[in-house]
Coordinates of C-alpha atoms in Angstrom, one line a residue:
Chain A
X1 CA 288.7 160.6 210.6
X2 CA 286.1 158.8 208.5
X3 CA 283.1 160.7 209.1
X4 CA 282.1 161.4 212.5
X5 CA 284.5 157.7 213.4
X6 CA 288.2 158.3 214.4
X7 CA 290.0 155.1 213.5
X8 CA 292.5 154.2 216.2
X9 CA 294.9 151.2 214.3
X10 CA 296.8 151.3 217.4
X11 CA 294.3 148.6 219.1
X12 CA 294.8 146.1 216.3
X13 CA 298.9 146.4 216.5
X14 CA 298.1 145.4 220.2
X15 CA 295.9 142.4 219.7
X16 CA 298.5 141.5 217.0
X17 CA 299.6 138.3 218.1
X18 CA 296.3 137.1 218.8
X19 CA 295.3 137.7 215.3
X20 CA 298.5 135.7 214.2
X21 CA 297.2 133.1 216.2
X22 CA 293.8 133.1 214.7
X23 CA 295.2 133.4 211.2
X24 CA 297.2 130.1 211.7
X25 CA 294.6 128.2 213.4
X26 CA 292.2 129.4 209.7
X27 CA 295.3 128.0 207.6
X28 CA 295.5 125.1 209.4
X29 CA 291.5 124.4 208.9
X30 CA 291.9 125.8 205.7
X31 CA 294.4 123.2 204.7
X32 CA 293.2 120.1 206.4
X33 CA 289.6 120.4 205.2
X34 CA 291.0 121.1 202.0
X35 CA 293.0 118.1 202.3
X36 CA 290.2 115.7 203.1
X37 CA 287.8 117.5 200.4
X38 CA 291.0 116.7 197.5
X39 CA 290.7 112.8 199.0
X40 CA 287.2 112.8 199.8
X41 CA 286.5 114.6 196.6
X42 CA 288.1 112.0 194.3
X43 CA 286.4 109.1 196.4
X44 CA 283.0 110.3 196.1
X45 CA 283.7 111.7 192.1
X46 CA 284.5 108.4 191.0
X47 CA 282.1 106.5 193.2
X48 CA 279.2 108.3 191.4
X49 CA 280.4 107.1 187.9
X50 CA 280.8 103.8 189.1
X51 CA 278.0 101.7 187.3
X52 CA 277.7 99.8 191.1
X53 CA 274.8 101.4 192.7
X54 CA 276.4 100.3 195.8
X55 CA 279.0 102.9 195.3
X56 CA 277.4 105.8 192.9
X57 CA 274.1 105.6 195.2
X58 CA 275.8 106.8 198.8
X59 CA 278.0 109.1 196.7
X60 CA 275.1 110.9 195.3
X61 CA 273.5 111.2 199.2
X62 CA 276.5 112.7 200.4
X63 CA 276.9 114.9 197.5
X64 CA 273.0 116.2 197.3
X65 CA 273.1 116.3 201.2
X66 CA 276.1 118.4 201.5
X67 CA 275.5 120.9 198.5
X68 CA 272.0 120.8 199.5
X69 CA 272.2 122.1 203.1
X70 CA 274.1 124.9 204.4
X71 CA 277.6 124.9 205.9
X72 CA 277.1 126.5 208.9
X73 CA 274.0 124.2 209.8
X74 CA 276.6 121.2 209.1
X75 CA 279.1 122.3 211.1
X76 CA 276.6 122.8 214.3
X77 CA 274.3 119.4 213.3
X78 CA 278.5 117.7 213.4
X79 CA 279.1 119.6 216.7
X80 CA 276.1 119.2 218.6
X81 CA 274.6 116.1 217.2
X82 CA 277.6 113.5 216.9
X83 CA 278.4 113.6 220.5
X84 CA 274.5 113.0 221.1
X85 CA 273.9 110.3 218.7
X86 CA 276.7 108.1 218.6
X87 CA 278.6 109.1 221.4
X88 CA 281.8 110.7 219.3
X89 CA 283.4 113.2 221.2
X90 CA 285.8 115.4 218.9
X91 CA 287.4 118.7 219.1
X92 CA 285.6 122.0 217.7
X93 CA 289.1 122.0 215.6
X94 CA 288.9 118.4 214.5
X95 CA 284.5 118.7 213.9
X96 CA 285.3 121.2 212.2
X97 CA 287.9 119.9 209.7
X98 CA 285.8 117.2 209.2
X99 CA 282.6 118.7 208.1
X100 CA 284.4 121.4 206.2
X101 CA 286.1 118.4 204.2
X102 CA 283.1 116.9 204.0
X103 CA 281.6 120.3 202.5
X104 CA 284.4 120.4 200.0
X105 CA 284.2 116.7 199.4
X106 CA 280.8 117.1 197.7
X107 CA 281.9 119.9 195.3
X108 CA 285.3 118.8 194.6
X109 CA 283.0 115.4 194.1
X110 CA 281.2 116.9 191.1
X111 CA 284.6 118.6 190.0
X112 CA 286.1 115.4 189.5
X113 CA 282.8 114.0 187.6
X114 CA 282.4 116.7 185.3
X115 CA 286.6 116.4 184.5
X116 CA 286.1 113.2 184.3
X117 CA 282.7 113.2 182.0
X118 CA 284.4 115.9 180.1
X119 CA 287.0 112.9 178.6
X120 CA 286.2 111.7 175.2
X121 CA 284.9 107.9 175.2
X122 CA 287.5 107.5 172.6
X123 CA 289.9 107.8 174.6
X124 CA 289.3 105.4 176.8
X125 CA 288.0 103.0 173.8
X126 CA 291.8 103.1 172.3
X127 CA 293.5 102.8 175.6
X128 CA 291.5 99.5 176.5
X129 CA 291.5 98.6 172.9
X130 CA 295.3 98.6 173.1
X131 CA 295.1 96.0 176.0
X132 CA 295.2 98.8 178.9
X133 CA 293.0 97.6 182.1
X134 CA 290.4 99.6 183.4
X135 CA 292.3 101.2 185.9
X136 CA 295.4 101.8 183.8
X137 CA 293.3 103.3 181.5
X138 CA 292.0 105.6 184.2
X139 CA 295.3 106.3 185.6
X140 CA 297.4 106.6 182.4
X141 CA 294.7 108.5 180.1
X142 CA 291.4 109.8 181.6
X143 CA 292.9 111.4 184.9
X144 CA 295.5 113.1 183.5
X145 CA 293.4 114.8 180.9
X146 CA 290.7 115.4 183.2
X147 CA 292.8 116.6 186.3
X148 CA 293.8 119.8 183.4
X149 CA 290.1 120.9 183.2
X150 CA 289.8 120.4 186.7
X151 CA 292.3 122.8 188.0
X152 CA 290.3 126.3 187.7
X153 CA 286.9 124.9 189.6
X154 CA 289.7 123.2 192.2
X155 CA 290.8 126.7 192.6
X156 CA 287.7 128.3 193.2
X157 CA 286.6 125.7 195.7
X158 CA 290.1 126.5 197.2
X159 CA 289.0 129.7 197.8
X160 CA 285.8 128.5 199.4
X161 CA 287.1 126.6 201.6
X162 CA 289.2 129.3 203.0
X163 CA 287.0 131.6 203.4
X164 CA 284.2 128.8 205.1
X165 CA 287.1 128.5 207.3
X166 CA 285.6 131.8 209.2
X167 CA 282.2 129.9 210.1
X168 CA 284.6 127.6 212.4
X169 CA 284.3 130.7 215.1
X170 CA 280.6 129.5 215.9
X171 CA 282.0 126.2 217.0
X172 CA 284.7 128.0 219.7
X173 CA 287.0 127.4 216.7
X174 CA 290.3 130.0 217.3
X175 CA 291.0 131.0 214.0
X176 CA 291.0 134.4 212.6
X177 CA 287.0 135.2 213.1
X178 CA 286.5 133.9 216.5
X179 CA 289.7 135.7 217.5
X180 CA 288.6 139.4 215.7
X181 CA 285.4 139.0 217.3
X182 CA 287.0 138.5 221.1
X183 CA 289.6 141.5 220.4
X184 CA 286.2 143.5 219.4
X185 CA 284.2 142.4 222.9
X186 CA 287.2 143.6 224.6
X187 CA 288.0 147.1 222.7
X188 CA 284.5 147.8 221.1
X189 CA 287.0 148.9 218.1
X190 CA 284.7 147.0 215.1
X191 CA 285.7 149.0 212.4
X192 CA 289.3 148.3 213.2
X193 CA 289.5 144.6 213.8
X194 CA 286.7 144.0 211.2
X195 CA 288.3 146.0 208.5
X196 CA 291.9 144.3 209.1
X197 CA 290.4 140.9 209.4
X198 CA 288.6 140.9 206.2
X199 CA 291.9 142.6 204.6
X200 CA 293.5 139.5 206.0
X201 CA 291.2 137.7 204.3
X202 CA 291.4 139.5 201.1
X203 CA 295.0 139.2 201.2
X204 CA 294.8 135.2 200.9
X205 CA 292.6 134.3 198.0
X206 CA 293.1 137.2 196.0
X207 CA 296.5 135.4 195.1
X208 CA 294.3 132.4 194.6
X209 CA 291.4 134.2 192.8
X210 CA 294.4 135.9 190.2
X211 CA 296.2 132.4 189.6
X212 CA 292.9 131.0 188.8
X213 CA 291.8 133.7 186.2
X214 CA 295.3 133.2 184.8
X215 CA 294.2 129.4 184.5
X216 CA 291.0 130.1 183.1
X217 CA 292.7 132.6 180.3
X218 CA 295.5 129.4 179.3
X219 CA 292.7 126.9 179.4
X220 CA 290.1 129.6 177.3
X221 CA 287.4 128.7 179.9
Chain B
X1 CA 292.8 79.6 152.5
X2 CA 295.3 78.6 155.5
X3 CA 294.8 78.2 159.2
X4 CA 292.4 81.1 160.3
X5 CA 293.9 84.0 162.0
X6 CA 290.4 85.2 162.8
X7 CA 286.8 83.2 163.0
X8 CA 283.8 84.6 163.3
X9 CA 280.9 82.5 164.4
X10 CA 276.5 83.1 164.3
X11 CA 277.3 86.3 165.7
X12 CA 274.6 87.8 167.2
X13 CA 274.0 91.8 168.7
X14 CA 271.3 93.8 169.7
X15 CA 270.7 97.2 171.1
X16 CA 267.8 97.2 173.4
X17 CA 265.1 95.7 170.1
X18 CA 266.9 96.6 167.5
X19 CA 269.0 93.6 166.1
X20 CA 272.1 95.1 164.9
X21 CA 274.1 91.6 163.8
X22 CA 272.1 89.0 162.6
X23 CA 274.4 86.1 162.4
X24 CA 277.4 86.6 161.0
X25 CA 280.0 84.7 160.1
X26 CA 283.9 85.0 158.6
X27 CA 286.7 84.0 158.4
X28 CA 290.2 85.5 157.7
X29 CA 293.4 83.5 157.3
X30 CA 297.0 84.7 158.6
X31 CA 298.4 87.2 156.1
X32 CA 294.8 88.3 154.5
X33 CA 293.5 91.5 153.9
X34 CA 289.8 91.4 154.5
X35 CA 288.1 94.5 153.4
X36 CA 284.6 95.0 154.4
X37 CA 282.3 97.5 152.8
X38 CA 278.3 98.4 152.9
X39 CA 276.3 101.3 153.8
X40 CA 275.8 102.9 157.2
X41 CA 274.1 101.7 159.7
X42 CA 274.9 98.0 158.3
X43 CA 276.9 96.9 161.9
X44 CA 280.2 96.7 160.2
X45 CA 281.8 98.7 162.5
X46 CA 279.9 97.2 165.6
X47 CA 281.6 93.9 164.2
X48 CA 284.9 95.3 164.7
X49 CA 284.2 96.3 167.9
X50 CA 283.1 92.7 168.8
X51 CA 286.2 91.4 167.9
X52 CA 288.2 92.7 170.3
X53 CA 285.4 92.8 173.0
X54 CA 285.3 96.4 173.2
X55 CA 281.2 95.4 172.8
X56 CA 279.6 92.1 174.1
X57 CA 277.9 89.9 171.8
X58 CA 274.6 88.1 172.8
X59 CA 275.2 84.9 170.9
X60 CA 278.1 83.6 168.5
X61 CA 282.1 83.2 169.3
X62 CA 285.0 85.0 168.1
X63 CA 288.5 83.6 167.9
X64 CA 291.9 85.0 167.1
X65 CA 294.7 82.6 166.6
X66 CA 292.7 79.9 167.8
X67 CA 291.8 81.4 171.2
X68 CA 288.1 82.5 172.1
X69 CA 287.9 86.6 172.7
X70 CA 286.3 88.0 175.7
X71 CA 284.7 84.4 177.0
X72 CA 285.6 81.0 178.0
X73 CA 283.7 78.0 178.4
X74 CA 282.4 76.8 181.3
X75 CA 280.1 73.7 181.5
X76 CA 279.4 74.0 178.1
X77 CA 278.6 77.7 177.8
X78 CA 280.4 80.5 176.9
X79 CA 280.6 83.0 179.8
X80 CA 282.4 86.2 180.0
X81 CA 286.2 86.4 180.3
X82 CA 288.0 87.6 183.2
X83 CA 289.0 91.4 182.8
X84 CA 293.1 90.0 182.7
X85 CA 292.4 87.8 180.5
X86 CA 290.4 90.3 177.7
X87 CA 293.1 92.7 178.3
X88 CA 295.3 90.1 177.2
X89 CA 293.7 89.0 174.4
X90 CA 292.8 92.7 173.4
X91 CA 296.8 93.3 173.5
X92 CA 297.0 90.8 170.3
X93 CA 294.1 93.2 168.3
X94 CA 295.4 96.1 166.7
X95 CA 292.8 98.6 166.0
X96 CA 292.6 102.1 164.6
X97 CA 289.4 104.3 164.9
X98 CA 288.0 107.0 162.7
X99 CA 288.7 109.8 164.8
X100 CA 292.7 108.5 165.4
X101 CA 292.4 108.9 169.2
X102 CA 295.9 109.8 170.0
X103 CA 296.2 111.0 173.3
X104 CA 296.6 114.5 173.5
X105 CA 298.4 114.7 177.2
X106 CA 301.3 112.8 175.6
X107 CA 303.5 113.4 173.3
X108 CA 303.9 111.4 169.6
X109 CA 306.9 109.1 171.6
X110 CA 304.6 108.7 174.8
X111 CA 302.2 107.6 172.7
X112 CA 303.6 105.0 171.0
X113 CA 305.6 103.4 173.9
X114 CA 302.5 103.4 176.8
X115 CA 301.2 100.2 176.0
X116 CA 304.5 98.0 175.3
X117 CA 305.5 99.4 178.3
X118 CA 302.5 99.3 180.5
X119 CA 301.1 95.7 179.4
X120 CA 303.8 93.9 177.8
X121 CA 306.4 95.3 180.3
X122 CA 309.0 96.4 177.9
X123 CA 311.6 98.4 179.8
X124 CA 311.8 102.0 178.4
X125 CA 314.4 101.9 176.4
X126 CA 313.4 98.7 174.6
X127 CA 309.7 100.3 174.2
X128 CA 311.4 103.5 172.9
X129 CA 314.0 101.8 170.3
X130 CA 311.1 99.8 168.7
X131 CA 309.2 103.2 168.5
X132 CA 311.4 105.0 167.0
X133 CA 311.6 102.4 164.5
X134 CA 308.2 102.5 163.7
X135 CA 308.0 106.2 163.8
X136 CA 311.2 106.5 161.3
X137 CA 309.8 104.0 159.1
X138 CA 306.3 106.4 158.6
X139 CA 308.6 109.5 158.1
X140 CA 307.5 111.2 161.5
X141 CA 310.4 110.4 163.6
X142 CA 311.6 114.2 163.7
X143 CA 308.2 114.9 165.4
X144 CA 308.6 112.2 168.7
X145 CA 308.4 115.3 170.5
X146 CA 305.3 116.7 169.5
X147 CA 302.2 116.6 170.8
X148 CA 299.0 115.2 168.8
X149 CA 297.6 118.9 168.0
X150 CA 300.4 119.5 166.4
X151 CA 300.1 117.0 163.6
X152 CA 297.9 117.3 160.6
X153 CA 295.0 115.1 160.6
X154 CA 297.2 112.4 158.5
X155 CA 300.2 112.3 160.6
X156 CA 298.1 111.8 163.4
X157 CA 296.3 108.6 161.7
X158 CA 299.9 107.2 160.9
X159 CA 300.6 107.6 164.6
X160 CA 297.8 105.7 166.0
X161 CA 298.4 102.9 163.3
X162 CA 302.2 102.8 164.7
X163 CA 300.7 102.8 168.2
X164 CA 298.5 99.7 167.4
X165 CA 301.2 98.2 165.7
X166 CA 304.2 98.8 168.9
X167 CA 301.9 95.7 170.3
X168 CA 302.9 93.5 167.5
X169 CA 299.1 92.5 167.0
X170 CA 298.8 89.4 165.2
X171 CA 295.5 91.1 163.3
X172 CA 294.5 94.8 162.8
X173 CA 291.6 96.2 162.8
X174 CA 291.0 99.2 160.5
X175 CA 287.4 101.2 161.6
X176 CA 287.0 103.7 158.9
X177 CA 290.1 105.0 159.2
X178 CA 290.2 107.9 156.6
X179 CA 286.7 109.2 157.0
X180 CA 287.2 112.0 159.4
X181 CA 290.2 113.0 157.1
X182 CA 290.7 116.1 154.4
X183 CA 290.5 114.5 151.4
X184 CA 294.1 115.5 150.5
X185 CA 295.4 113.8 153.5
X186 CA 294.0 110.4 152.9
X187 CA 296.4 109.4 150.6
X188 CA 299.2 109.2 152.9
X189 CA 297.3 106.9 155.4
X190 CA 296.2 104.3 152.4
X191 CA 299.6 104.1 151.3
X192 CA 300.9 102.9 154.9
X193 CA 298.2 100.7 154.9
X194 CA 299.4 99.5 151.4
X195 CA 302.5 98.6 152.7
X196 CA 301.0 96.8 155.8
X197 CA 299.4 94.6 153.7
X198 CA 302.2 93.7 151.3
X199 CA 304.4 92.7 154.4
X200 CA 301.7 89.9 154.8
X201 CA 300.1 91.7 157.9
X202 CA 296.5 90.2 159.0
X203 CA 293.9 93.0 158.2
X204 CA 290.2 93.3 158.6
X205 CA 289.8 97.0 156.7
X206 CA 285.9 98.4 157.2
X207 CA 286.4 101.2 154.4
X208 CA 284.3 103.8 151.7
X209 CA 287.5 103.8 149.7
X210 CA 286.5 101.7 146.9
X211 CA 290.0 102.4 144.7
X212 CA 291.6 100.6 147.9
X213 CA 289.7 97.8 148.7
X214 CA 289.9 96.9 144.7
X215 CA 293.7 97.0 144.7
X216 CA 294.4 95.9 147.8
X217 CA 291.8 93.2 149.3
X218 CA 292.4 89.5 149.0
X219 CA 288.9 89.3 149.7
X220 CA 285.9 91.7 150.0
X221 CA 282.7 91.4 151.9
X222 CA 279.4 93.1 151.6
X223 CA 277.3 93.9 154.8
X224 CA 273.8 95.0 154.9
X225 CA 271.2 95.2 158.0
X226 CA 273.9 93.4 160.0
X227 CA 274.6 90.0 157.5
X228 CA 277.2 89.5 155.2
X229 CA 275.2 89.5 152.0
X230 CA 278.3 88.2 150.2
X231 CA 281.8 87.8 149.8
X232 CA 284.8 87.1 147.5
X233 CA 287.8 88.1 145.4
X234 CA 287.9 92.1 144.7
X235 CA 287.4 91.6 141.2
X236 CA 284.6 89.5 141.1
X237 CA 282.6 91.4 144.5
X238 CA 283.4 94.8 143.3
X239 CA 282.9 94.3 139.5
X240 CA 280.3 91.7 138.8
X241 CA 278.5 91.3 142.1
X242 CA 276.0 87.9 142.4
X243 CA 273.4 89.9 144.8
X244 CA 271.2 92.6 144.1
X245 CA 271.6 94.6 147.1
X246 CA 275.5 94.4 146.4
X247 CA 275.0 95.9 142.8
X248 CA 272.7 98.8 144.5
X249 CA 275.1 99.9 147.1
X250 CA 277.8 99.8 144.3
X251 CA 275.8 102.3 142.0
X252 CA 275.3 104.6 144.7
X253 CA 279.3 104.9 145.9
X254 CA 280.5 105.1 142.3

């Protein structure tokens, strides 16, 4: 008894495999459009610092529009308006992986411009000066130091992304959310299933959230 | 003086308005030590820079061993390299900065062996013998293993001469390479220098260290407001200078 509400766990142990199957269907989200933001991510960072406005000019749309606009109005405009517009027919599951990625790709996009920014100009000055080529200098010196710095942000996006996974429900996505919310409709138990799911939730990025302060302490962020 | 290792021609740099060379020219023959000295601001560093293309010029030439740096000619006029072919020429330029640039992800060994390995396609082990020499011959050998951070300021100058020098660089260039150092440290990174320049090495030094340039310059220039005012022997630059502007930089520094 919590006040005047007795909690009946019972209901959740019930729906228990359906939950499972919503949790995978969030990792799998989770990962993918983590995935693509890593990929994407390095892509757009190093597209901005390119001195080619051909590249650092569409980099800086994608990265304005998609910090600039919320998630859940991305995923619905990639749901709804794709299929309209250029006749692209995907999954909810595969829409959204794809604009989560995209999502990520814009901050993991800065990530990777700030790490990169963050790398003394002498570095790169004695690497070429020793007959290193632009990209060997890049691959050899400036990534590795920057990829360091970059780890605690990469973390906390990690944990973004995860969590963004739950907006996926509005889209008929199955993961954990949509799933919670149809164990609800059928049981009217909300305090249960909501409680349990965010616990679920909790239980996944506070590992993340702990390994990044640890990060943060080594690095003396 | 012998066939030039190094030529300098009209060379010419500006940022945005502000002329920074003015038309310089030198010249430094295989096995010379070439110390340049004037005050801050004068482009002396800028001019190292321009040897081995890490900055473009607007007018002039530069050649090492007889090859131009960072252009070729094409109907007549010198446009810029290709990037493969810089790099190549860059690999021939030693060159050590004021602020040592050792990089700190790898350790002392790494350091030394990246670029014989990376661009002259030394296998490991070959890359690794000829730096241990190197690093056995400077007295750091026991500290392969470390990483840059833990070196003193000095050690890690000696490193990142015996990283130039791994290339086998048929000239070095020296930017100011004991100005960022504690005064007690300095000491260790003239002497190596020293030595570098009694094996007959090719050296353009841009230094404040009068003491060194006396004793160990076959030749001495004096820059000012980006042109060589003037040059010659130690002795006669250093001690009985011909220009006026020489003789006032000279009372200031000593």
């Amino acid at each position: 008894m919590i006040g005047h509400y007795s909690l009946d766990l019972s209901s959740v142990w019930r729906y228990r495999e359906l939950l499972v199957s919503g949790l995978l269907v969030s990792g799998w989200v989770g990962a993918l459009a983590l995935g693509l933001g890593l990929l994407g991510g390095l892509v757009v960072g190093l597209g901005r610092l390119s001195r080619r406005r051909a590249l650092a000019w569409p980099a800086g749309f994608l990265i304005e529009v998609f910090r600039g606009t919320p998630p859940l109005v991305q995923l619905f405009w990639f749901y709804y308006c794709l299929p309209l517009l250029f006749d692209v027919r995907l999954s909810a599951l595969t829409t959204a992986v794809l604009s989560l990625g995209l999502f990520s790709s814009a901050y993991v996009g800065e990530i990777v411009r700030g790490g990169i920014q963050s790398v003394h100009k002498g570095q790169v000055q004695a690497a070429r000066a020793l007959g290193l080529s632009q990209l060997q200098a890049l691959r050899e010196i400036v990534l590795p130091q920057a990829v360091r710095r970059m780890w605690p942000p990469l973390m906390s996006q990690a944990v973004d992304v995860l969590k963004a996974t739950a907006l996926a429900s509005s889209i008929t996505v199955p993961e954990l959310m949509y799933q919670t919310y149809n164990a609800t409709s059928q049981t009217f138990r909300f305090v249960e299933f909501y409680t349990v799911s965010a616990l679920i939730y909790l239980a996944i990025c506070l590992p993340l959230v702990w390994r990044l302060r640890r990060l943060e302490w080594r690095s003396g962020v | 003086m012998g066939e030039p290792m190094v030529v300098v021609e009209g060379l010419q740099k500006a940022y945005g308005p502000t002329p920074v060379l003015r038309g310089i020219d030198l010249r430094v023959a295989a096995h010379e030590v070439l110390v340049i000295v004037g005050p801050s601001g004068s482009g002396k560093s800028t001019l190292l820079r321009c040897i081995n293309f890490l900055e473009d010029y607007d007018a002039g030439r530069v050649l090492v061993g007889g090859k131009l740096v960072g252009k070729r000619q094409v109907d007549g006029r010198l446009v810029r390299d290709t990037e493969g072919n810089i790099n190549r020429m860059r690999a021939e330029i030693g060159m050590v900065f004021q602020g040592f640039y050792l990089f700190p992800h790898r350790t002392v060994l790494q350091n030394v062996v990246l670029a014989p390995m990376r661009v002259r396609g030394l296998s490991r082990a070959e890359a690794e013998a000829g730096a241990e020499a190197l690093l056995r011959r400077i007295g750091l050998l026991d500290k392969a293993g470390a990483y840059p951070e833990q070196l003193s300021g000095g050690q890690q100058q000696r490193v990142a001469i015996v990283r130039a020098l791994a290339m086998k660089p048929s000239v070095m260039l020296f930017d100011e390479v004991t100005s960022a150092l504690d005064p007690r440290l300095v000491g260790e990174v003239l002497d190596l220098m020293r030595e570098l320049a009694h094996e007959g090495r090719t050296m353009i030094v841009v230094t404040h260290e009068m003491g060194f340039a006396r004793e160990v310059a076959d030749r001495v220039a004096f820059m000012e407001h980006g042109v060589v005012v003037e040059e010659g022997p130690p002795g006669q630059l250093l001690g009985d200078p011909g220009d006026r502007r020489t003789r006032a930089f000279l009372g200031q520094t000593e």
